[in-house]
C-alpha positions in Angstrom: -128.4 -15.2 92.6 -129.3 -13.9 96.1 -127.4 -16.7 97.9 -124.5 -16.8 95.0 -123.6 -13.0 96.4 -124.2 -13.9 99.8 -121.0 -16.6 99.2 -119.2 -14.4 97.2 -119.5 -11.8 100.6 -118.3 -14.7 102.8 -115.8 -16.1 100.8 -113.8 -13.3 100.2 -113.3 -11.3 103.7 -110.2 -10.1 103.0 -110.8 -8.6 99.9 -113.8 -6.9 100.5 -112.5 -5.6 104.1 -109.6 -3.4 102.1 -112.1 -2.0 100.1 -114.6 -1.4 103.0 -111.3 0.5 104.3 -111.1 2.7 101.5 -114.1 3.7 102.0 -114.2 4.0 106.0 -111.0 6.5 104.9 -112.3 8.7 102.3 -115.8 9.4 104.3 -113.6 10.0 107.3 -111.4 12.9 105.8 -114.6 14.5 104.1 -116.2 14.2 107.5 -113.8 15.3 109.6 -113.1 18.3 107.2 -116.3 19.6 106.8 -117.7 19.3 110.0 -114.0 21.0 111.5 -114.6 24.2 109.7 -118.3 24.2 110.2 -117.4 24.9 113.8 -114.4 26.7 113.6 -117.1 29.2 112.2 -119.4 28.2 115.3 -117.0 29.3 117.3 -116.4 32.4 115.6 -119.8 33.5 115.9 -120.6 32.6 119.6 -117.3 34.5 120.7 -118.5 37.2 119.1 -121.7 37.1 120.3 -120.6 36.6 124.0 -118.2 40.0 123.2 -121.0 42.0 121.7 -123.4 41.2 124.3 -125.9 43.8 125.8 -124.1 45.7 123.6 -126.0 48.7 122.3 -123.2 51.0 120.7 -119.6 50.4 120.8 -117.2 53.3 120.6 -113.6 53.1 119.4 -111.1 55.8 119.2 -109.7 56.5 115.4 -106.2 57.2 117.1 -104.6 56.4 120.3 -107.2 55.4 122.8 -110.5 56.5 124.7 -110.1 58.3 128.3 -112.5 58.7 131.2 -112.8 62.2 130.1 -114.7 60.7 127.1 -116.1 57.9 129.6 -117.8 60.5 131.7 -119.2 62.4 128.5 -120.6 59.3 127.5 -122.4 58.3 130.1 -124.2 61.8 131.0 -125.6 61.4 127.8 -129.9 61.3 127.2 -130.7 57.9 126.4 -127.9 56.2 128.0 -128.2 53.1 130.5 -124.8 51.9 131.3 -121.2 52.7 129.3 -118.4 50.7 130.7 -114.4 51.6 129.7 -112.9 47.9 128.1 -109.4 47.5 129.5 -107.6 44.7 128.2 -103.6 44.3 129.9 -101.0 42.1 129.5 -100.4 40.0 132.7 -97.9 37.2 132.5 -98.3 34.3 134.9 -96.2 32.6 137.3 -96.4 29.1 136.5 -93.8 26.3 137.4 -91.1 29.2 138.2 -91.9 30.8 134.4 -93.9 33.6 133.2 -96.4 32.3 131.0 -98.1 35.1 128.4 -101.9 35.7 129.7 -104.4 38.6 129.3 -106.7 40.0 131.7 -109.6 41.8 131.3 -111.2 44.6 133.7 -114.3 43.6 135.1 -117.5 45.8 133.6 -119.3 47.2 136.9 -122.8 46.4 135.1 -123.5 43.1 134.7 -125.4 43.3 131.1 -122.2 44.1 129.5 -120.1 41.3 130.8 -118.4 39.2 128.1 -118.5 35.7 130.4 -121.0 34.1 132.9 -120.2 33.5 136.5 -119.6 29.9 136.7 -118.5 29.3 140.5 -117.5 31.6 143.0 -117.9 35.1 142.7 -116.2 38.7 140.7 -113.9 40.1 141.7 -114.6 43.0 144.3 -110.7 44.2 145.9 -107.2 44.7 144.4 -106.2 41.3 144.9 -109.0 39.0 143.7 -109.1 37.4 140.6 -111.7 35.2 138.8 -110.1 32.5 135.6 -111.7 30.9 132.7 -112.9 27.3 133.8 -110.1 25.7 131.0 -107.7 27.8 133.2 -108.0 24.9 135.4 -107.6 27.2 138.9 -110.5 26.9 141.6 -111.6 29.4 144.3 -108.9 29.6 146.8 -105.4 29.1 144.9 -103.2 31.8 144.9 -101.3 33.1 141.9 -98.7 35.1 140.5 -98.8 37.7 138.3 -96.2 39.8 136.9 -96.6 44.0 136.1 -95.4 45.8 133.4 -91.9 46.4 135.1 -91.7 42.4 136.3 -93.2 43.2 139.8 -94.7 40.0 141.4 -98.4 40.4 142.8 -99.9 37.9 144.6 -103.8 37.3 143.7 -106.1 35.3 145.0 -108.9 33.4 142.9 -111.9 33.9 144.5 -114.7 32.6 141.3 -114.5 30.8 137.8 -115.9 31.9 134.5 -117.1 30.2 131.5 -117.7 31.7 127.4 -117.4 30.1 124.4 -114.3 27.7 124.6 -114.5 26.4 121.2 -113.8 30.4 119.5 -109.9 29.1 119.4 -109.1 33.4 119.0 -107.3 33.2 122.2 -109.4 35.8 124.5 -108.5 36.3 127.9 -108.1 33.6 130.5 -108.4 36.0 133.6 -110.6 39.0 135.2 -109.6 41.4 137.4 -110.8 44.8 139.4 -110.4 48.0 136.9 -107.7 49.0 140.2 -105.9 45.8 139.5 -105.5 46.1 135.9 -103.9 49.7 136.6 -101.6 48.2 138.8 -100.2 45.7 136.3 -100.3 48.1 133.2 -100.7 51.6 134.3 -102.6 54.3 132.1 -106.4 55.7 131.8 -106.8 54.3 128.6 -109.5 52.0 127.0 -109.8 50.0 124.0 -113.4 50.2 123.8 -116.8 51.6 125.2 -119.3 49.4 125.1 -122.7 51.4 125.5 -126.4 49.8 126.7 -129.1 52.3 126.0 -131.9 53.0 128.2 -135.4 51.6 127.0 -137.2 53.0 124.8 -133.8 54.4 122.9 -133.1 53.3 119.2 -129.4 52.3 119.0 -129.4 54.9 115.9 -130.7 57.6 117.5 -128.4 57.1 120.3 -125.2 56.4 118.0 -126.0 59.7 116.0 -126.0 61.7 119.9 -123.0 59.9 121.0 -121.1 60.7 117.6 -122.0 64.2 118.0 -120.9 64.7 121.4 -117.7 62.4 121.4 -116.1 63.9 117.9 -113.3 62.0 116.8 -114.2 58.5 117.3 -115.8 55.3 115.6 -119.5 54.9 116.9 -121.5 52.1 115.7 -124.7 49.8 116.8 -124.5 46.3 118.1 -124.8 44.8 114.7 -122.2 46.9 112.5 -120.1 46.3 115.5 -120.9 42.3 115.4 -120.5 42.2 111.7 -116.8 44.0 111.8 -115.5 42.2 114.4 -117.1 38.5 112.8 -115.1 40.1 109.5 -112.1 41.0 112.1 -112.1 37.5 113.6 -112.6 35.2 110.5 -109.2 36.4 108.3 -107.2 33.9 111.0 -110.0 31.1 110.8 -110.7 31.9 107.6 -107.0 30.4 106.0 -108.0 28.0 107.8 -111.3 26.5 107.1 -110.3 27.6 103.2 -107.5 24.5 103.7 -109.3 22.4 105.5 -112.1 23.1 102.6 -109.8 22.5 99.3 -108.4 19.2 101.7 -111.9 17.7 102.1 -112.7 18.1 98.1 -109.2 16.6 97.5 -109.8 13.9 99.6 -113.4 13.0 98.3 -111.7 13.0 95.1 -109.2 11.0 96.5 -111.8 8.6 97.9 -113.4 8.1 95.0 -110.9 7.3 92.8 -109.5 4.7 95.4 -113.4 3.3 95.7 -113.1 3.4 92.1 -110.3 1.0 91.7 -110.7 -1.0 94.7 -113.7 -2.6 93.0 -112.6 -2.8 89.8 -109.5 -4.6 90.8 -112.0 -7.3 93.1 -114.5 -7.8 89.5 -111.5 -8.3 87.3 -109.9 -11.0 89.8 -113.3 -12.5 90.2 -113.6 -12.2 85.9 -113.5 -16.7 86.2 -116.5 -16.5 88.6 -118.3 -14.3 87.0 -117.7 -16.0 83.6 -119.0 -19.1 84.9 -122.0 -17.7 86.2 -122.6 -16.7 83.1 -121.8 -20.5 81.4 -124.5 -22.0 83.9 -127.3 -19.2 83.1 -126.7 -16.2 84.8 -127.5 -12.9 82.6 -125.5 -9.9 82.2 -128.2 -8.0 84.8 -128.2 -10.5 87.1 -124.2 -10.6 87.3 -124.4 -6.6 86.6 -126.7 -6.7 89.7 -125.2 -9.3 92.0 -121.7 -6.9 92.0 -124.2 -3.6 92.4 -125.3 -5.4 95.8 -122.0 -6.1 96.9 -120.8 -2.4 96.6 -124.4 -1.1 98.3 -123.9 -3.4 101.1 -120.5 -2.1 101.5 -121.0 1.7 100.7 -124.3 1.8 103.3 -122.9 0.1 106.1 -119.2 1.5 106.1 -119.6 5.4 106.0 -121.7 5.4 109.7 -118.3 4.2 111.4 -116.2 6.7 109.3 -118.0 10.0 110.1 -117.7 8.8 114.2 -114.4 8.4 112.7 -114.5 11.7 111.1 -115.8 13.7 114.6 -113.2 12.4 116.7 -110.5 13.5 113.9 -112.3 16.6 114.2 -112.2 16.9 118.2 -108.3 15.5 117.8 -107.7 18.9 115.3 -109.7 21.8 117.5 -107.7 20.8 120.4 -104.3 22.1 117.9 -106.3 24.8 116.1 -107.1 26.3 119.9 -103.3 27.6 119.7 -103.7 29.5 116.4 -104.3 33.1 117.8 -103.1 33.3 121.1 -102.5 36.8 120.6 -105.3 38.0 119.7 -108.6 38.6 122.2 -112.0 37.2 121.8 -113.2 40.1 119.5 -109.9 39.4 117.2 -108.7 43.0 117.3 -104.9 42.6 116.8 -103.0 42.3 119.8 -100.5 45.3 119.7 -101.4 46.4 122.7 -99.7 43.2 124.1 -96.4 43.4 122.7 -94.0 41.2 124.5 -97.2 38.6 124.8 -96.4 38.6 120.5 -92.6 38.8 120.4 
């Protein structure tokens, strides 16, 4: 019966490679799909991570935004190592003889509560240097163009790369300037954010209740309410989208199943003669029962490894589109009104 199976497998090529397809293409989509939102929310989690990093307490103003007179306050404070101002501007960039939309960030002056690591080069340390994300594709040297708030041209130099999670597809900013710089583009004394480091031996609770006291009028909050609001902020734009991606992988494994389904039960009622004479010259119903069963294992454990290396590289094909999502939005996935002609 062995050898009768074995014929059957080389007789029909054909057949059995459509059916081998069907199956290649239903374990692909179920691959792909799963294994795109599993790190869609990977990416999700390590940008938030890299934001929230070092980070002790993180202030945010209920209304309008924080100032260095609340800055200074701040950082006089018992208990407190380092409190650096977040300044997030709008700086459009000269590329090809057209302003593309970028954000820059202010560089933090300590180096716990930086958002990126130094990945060649150095930071920036005067008005006109400028460090870019390694996917910006700019090395130490180039010169580029920046435009200010009222379309002034200023001429930076790149003097250092940096790298963070590439793979957050929130669209966080691609450059990082001097504090002096980012005035110059966007002027104003205003921050989005204080990030806080306390000193050791400080509980962040002890030092968010002394903070809250002092700076009235303001959101304070540790390192991990402040994580788990801005994993909450971030998701809603991944979130639509692993949801689809979700109901698409248990429609196609549906899908795949039912065309498994019939695939096979099309190949045993052609092959209803063969099997009929198998059973005229002995054959019982479990060894015919069988001999199919082994035709559809040798099939079902041998194509899926091919469709799931199928299945990634759909998956890397996808990220490279879902990158573009939120473009607006920084790396924390507060919204991006404070960009508005990046948005409009």
């Amino acid at each position: 019966m062995l050898r009768t199976v074995i014929a059957g497998l080389k007789a029909r090529p054909k057949r059995l490679l459509l059916s081998a397809v069907a199956i290649a293409l239903g374990v692909a989509f179920v691959s792909g799909s799963l294994i795109l939102a599993d790190a869609v929310h990977a990416g999700v989690r390590a940008a938030v991570a890299y934001q929230l990093r070092g980070v002790d307490i993180d202030i945010t103003a209920k209304h309008g935004a924080l100032d260095d007179a609340v800055l200074n306050k701040v950082r006089r404070l018992p208990g407190v190592a380092a409190a650096e101002g977040r300044i997030e501007v709008e700086a459009p960039l000269l590329v090809d003889g057209h302003a593309r939309s970028e954000g820059a960030t202010a560089l933090p002056a300590d180096e716990q509560l930086r958002p990126f690591d130094l990945a060649d080069g150095r930071w920036p340390g005067k008005a006109d240097d400028l460090a870019t994300a390694t996917e910006a594709g700019y090395s130490p040297g180039q010169q580029v163009t920046l435009f200010d708030q009222s379309g002034q041209q200023h001429r930076f130099t790149v003097v250092g790369t940096f790298s963070r999670p590439t793979d957050a597809g929130i669209g966080s900013s691609k450059l990082v300037l001097t504090p002096e710089a980012a005035r110059q583009l966007v002027p104003g004394d205003g921050y989005y954010e204080i990030a806080v480091r306390a000193a050791p031996g400080v509980s962040d609770t002890e030092l968010g209740d002394r903070i809250a006291q002092a700076v009235p009028g303001t959101d304070v909050a540790t390192g991990e309410q402040a994580a788990a609001k801005l994993l909450g902020t971030a998701a809603s734009d991944s979130a639509r989208l692993t949801k689809f991606f979700t109901a698409f992988a248990v429609l196609a494994m549906v899908v795949a199943a039912l065309v498994i389904v019939n695939s096979f039960t099309i190949l045993v009622t052609q092959r209803a003669r063969e099997l009929a004479l198998l059973r005229c010259v002995g054959a019982g119903k479990a060894q015919v029962f069988t001999g199919v069963l082994i035709e559809a294992v040798v099939w079902g454990r041998w194509r899926p490894w091919p469709a799931c290396s199928a299945g990634w590289a759909s998956r890397r094909c996808c990220r490279r589109g879902t990158r573009q999502v939120c473009t607006c939005r920084s790396v924390c996935g507060r919204p991006s009104s404070r960009w508005p002609s990046a948005c409009s």
